[in-house]
Coordinates of C-alpha atoms and ligand atoms in Angstrom, one line a residue:
X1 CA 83.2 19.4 33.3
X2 CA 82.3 22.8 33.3
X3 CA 85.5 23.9 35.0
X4 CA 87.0 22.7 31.9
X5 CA 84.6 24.9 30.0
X6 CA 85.5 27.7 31.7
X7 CA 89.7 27.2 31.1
X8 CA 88.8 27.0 27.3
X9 CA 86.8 30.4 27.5
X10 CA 89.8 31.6 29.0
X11 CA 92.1 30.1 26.6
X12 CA 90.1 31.4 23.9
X13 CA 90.3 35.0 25.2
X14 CA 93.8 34.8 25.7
X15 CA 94.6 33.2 22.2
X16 CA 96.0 30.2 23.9
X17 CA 96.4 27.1 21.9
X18 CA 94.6 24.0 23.4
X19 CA 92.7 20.7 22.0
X20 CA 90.2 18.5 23.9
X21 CA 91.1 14.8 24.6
X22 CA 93.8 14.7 23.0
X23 CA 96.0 11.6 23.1
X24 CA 99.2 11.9 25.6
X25 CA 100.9 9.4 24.0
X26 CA 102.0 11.5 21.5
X27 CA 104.0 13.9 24.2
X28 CA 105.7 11.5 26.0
X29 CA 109.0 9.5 25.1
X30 CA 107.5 6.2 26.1
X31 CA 104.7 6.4 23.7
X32 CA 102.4 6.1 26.8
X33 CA 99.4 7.5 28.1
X34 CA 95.7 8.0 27.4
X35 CA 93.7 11.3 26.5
X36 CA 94.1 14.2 28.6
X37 CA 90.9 16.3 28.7
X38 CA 92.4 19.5 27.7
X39 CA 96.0 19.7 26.6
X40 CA 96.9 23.5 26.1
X41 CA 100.0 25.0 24.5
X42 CA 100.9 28.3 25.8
X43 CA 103.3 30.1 23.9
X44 CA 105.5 32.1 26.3
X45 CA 105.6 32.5 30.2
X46 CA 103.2 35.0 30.3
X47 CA 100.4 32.5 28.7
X48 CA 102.0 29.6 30.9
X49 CA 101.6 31.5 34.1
X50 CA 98.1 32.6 32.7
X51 CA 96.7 29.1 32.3
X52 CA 98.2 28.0 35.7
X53 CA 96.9 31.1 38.1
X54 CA 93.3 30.2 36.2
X55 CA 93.8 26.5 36.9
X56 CA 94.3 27.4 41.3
X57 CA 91.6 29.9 41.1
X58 CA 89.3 27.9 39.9
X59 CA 90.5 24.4 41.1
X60 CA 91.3 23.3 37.4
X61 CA 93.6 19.5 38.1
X62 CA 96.4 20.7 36.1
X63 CA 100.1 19.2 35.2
X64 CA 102.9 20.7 33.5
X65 CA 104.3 18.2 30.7
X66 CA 108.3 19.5 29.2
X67 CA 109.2 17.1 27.1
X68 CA 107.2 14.0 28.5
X69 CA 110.4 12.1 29.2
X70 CA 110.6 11.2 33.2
X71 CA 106.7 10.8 33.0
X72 CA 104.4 7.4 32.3
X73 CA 100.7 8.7 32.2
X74 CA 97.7 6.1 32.7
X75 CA 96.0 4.6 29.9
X76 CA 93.1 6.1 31.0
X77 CA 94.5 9.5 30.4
X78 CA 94.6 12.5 32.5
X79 CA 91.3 14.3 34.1
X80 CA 92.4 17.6 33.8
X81 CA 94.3 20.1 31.9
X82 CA 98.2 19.1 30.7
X83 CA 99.9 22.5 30.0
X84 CA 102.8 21.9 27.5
X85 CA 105.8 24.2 27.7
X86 CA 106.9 22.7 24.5
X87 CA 107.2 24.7 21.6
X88 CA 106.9 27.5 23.7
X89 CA 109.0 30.7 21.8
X90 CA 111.9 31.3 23.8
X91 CA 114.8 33.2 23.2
X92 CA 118.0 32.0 25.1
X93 CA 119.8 35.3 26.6
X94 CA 122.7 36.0 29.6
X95 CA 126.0 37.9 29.5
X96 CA 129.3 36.9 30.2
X97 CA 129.5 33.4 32.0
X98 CA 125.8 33.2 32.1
X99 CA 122.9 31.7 30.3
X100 CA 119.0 32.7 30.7
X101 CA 116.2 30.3 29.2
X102 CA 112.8 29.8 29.5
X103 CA 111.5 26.4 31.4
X104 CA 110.0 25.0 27.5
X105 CA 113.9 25.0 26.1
X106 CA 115.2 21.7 25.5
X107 CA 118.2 20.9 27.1
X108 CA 119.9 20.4 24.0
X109 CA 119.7 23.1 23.1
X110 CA 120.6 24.9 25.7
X111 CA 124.2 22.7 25.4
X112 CA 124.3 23.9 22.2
X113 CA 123.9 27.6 22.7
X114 CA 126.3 26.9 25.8
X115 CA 129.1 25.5 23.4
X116 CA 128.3 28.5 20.6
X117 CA 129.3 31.0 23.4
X118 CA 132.8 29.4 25.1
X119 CA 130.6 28.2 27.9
X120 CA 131.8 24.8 29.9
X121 CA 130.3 22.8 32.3
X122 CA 126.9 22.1 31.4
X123 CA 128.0 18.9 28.8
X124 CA 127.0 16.1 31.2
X125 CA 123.3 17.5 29.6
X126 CA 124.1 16.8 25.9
X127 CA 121.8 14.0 25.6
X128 CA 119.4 14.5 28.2
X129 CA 116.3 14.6 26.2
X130 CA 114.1 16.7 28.7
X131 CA 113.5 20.7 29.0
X132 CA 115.2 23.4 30.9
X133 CA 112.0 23.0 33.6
X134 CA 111.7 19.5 34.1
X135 CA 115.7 19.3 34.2
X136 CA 115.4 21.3 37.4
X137 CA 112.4 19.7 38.7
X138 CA 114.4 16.4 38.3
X139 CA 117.8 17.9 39.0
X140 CA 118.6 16.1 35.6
X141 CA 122.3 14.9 35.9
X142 CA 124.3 12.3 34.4
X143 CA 128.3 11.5 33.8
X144 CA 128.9 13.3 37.0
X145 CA 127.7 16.1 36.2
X146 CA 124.0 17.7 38.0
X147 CA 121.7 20.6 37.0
X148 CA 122.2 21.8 40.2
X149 CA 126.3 21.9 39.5
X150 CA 125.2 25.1 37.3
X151 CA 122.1 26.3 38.3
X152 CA 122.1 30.1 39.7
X153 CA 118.7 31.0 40.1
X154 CA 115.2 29.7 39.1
X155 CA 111.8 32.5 38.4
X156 CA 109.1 30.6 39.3
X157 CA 105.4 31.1 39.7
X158 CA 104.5 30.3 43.5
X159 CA 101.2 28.8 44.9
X160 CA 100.1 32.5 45.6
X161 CA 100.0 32.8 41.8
X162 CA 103.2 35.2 42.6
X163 CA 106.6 35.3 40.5
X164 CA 109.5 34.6 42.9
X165 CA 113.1 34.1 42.4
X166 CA 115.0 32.2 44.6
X167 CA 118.9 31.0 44.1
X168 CA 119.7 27.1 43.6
X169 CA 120.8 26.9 47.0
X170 CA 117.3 27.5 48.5
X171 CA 115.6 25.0 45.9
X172 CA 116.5 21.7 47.7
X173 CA 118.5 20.2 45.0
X174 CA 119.9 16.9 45.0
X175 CA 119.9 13.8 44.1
X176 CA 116.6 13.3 41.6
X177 CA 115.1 15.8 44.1
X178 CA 114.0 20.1 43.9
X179 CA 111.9 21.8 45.5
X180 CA 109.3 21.7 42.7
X181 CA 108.4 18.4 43.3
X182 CA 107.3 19.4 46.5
X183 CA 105.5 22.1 46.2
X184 CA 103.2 23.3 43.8
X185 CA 105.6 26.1 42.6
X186 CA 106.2 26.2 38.8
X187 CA 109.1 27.1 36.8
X188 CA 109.6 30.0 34.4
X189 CA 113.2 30.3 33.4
X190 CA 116.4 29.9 34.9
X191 CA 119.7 31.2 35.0
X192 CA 123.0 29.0 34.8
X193 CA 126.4 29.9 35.9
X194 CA 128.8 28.2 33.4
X195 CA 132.9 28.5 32.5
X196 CA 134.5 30.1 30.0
X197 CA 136.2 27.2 27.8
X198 CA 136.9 26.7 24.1
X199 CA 134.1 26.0 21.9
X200 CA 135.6 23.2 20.3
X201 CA 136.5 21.7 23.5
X202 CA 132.8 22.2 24.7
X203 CA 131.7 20.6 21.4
X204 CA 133.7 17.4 21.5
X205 CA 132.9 16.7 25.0
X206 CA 129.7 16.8 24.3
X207 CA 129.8 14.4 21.3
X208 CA 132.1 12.0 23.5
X209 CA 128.8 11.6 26.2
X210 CA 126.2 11.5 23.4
X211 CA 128.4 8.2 21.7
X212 CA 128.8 6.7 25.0
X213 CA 124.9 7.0 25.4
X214 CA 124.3 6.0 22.0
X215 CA 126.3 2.9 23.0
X216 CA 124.9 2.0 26.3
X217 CA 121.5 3.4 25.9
X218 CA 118.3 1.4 23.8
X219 CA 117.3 4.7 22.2
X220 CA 116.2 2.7 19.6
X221 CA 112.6 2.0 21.7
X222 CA 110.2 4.2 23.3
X223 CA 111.3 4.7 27.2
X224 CA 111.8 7.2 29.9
X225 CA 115.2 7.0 30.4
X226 CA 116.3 5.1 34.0
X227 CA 113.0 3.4 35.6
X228 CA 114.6 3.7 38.6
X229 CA 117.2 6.0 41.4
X230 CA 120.3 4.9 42.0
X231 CA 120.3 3.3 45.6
X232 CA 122.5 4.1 48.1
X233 CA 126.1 2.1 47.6
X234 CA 124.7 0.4 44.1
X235 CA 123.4 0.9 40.8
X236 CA 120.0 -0.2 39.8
X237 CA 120.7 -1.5 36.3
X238 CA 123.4 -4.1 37.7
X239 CA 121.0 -5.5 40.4
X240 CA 118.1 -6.0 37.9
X241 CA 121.2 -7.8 35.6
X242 CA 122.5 -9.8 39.1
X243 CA 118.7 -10.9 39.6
X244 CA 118.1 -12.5 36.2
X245 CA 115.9 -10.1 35.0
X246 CA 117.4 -8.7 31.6
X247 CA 114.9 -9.1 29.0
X248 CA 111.8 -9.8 31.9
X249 CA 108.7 -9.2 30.1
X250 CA 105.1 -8.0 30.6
X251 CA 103.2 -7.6 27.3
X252 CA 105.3 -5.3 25.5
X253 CA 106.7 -3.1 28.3
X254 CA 110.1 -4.8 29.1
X255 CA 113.7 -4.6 30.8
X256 CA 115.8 -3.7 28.4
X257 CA 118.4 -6.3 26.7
X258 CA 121.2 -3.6 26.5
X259 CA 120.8 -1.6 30.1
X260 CA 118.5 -3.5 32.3
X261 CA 118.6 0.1 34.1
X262 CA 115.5 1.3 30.9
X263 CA 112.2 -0.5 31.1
X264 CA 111.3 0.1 27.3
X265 CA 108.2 0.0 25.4
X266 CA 108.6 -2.9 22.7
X267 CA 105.3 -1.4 20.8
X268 CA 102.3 -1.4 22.4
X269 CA 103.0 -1.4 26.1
X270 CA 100.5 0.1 28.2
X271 CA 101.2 1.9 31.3
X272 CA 99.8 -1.0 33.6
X273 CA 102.3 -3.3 31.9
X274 CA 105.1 -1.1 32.8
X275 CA 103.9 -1.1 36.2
X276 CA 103.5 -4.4 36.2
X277 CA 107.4 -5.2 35.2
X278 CA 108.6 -2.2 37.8
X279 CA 106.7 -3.8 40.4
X280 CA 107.8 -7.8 39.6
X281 CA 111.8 -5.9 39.3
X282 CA 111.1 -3.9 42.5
X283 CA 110.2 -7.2 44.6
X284 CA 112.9 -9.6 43.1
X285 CA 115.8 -7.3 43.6
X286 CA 114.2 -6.6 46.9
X287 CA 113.9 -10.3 48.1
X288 CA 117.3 -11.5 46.2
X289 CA 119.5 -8.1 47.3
X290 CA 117.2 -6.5 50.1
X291 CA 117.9 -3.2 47.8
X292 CA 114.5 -1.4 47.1
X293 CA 114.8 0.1 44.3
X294 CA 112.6 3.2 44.2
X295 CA 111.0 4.8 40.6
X296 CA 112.6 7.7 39.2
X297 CA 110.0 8.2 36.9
X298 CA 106.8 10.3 37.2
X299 CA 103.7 7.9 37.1
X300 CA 100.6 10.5 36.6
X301 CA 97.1 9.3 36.7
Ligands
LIG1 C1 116.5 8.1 26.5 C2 116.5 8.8 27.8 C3 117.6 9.2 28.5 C4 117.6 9.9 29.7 N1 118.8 10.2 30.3 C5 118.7 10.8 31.5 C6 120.0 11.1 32.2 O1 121.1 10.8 31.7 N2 119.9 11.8 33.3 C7 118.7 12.2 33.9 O2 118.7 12.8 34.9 N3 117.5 11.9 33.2 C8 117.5 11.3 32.0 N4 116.3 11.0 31.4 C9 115.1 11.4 32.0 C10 114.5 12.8 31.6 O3 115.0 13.1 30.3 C11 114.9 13.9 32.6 O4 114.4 13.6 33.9 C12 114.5 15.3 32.1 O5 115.0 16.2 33.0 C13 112.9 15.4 32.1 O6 112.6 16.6 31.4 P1 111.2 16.8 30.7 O7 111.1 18.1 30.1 O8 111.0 15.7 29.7 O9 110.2 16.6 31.9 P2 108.8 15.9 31.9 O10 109.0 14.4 31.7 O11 107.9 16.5 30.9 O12 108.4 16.2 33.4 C14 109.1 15.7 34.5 C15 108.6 16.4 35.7 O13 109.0 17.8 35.6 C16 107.8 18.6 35.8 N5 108.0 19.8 35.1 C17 108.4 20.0 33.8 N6 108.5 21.3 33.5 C18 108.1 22.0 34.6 C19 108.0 23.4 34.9 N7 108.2 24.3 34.0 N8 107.7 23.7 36.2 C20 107.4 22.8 37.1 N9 107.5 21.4 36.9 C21 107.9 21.1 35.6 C22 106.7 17.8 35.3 O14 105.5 18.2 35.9 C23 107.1 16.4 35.8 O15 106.7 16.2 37.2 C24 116.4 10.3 30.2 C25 115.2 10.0 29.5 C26 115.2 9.3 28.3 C27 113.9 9.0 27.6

């Protein structure tokens, strides 16, 4: 594709890591996904917004991968150029109650740096294993707690190729839902409003949500996290249970024995088979409940 051609010319001028067909497998927490024709690496913002502004121009497919862990890419791979903001170098900054960090850093650490400084509120994250950027593209929450609870402003790169900032209230936030997912807008950093708290109290609330995921979650197989939103006046995991189908099978992608919520990769799933058990789930909970249960996760082809 010589389109493709032409983004390595410019990632070569720019000094911007990249590799051809590589396998996306290895980027995502399923352990999912086919080649992607070019998977580049930028190593700051500048480089991100770089890669991206050359993708529009030149009508490059591109997709921004965090940490791979709300996405399930075909087998087949992905046509295109997959621009990872991880392992991108980014400092984490902010005065007073506030935190600044670039999209690429992980949210954990980000709870960390949060707890280091006296900082409250953003614990409900500890154990979210996504990025800054697709936490707000997601509005990542759990334990009652939302990104969008401590989100002050997001810099983004809009489809003009321009660098906006606009505060959380004008990014569409809720449930599962931003802005970003509907519009081809692309985040660059953020800034989160926090309270001032002990660091030891930070720090043990923290480890109190990681043990009760540790003990509810199967982090011990590949998965990306909750297959499934919560619908309206239930929870998905305990209509999959009601319907029978704990431990319902397709090739290795199954529901999970411990929280039928995770559809988890036993070894070898592909990415049809995981289709395959979200679509069976999706119609038996429909025709036995008349809930339909709609993905949370990304499914890129
Ligand atoms: C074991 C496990 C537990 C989980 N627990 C939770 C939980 O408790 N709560 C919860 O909400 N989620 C949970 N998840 C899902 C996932 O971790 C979150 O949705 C997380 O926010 C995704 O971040 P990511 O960096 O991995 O995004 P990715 O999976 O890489 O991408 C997700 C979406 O965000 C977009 N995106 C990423 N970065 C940017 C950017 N800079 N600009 C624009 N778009 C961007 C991508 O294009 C994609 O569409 C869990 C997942 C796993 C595997």
């Amino acid at each position: 594709m010589d389109q493709l051609k032409e983004l390595r010319e410019f990632a070569d001028q720019q000094g911007i890591a990249y590799a051809a067909n590589e396998p996306l497998k290895k980027y995502t927490s399923f352990h999912i996904g086919g080649p992607a024709a070019l998977f580049c690496r930028p190593a700051d913002q500048a480089q991100l917004a770089g890669l991206l502004n050359f993708c529009r121009r030149q009508g490059v497919r591109s997709f921004v991968l965090g940490m791979g862990t709300n996405v399930l890419f075909s087998d087949e791979g992905y046509e295109g150029a997959v621009i990872s903001t991880r392992g991108m170098r980014e400092e984490i900054g902010g005065e007073g109650d506030c935190l600044t960090a670039g999209c690429g850093v992980p949210l954990n650490r980000l709870c960390q740096a949060a707890a280091g400084r006296g900082l409250g509120g953003l614990e409900f994250a500890y154990g979210i294993p996504g990025s800054l950027g697709g936490g707000i593209y997601m509005n990542a929450g759990a334990y009652g707690g939302e990104m969008k609870d401590v989100l002050e402003e997001v810099r983004f790169l809009d489809e003009e190729g321009c660098v906006r900032t606009l505060p959380a209230g004008e990014l569409g936030l809720g449930y599962r839902a931003s802005v970003f997912a509907q519009k081809p807008w692309y985040i660059l950093e953020a800034r989160l409003r926090l309270k001032p708290a002990t660091a030891d109290q930070v720090q043990k609330k923290m480890e109190e949500l990681l043990a009760r995921r540790k003990e509810k979650q199967p982090l011990e197989y590949p998965s990306a996290g909750s297959t499934f939103k919560r619908p309206e006046g239930a929870f998905a995991a305990a209509l999959i249970e009601q319907c029978g189908l704990k431990g319902y099978r397709v090739g290795d992608a199954a529901v999970s024995e411990k929280h039928s919520g995770f559809v988890v990769n036993l070894g070898q799933a592909t990415c049809e088979q995981v289709l395959q058990v979200a679509r069976d789930v999706q119609r038996i909970v429909q025709e036995k409940t008349g809930y339909l249960l709609e993905k949370e996760i990304r499914v890129i082809r």
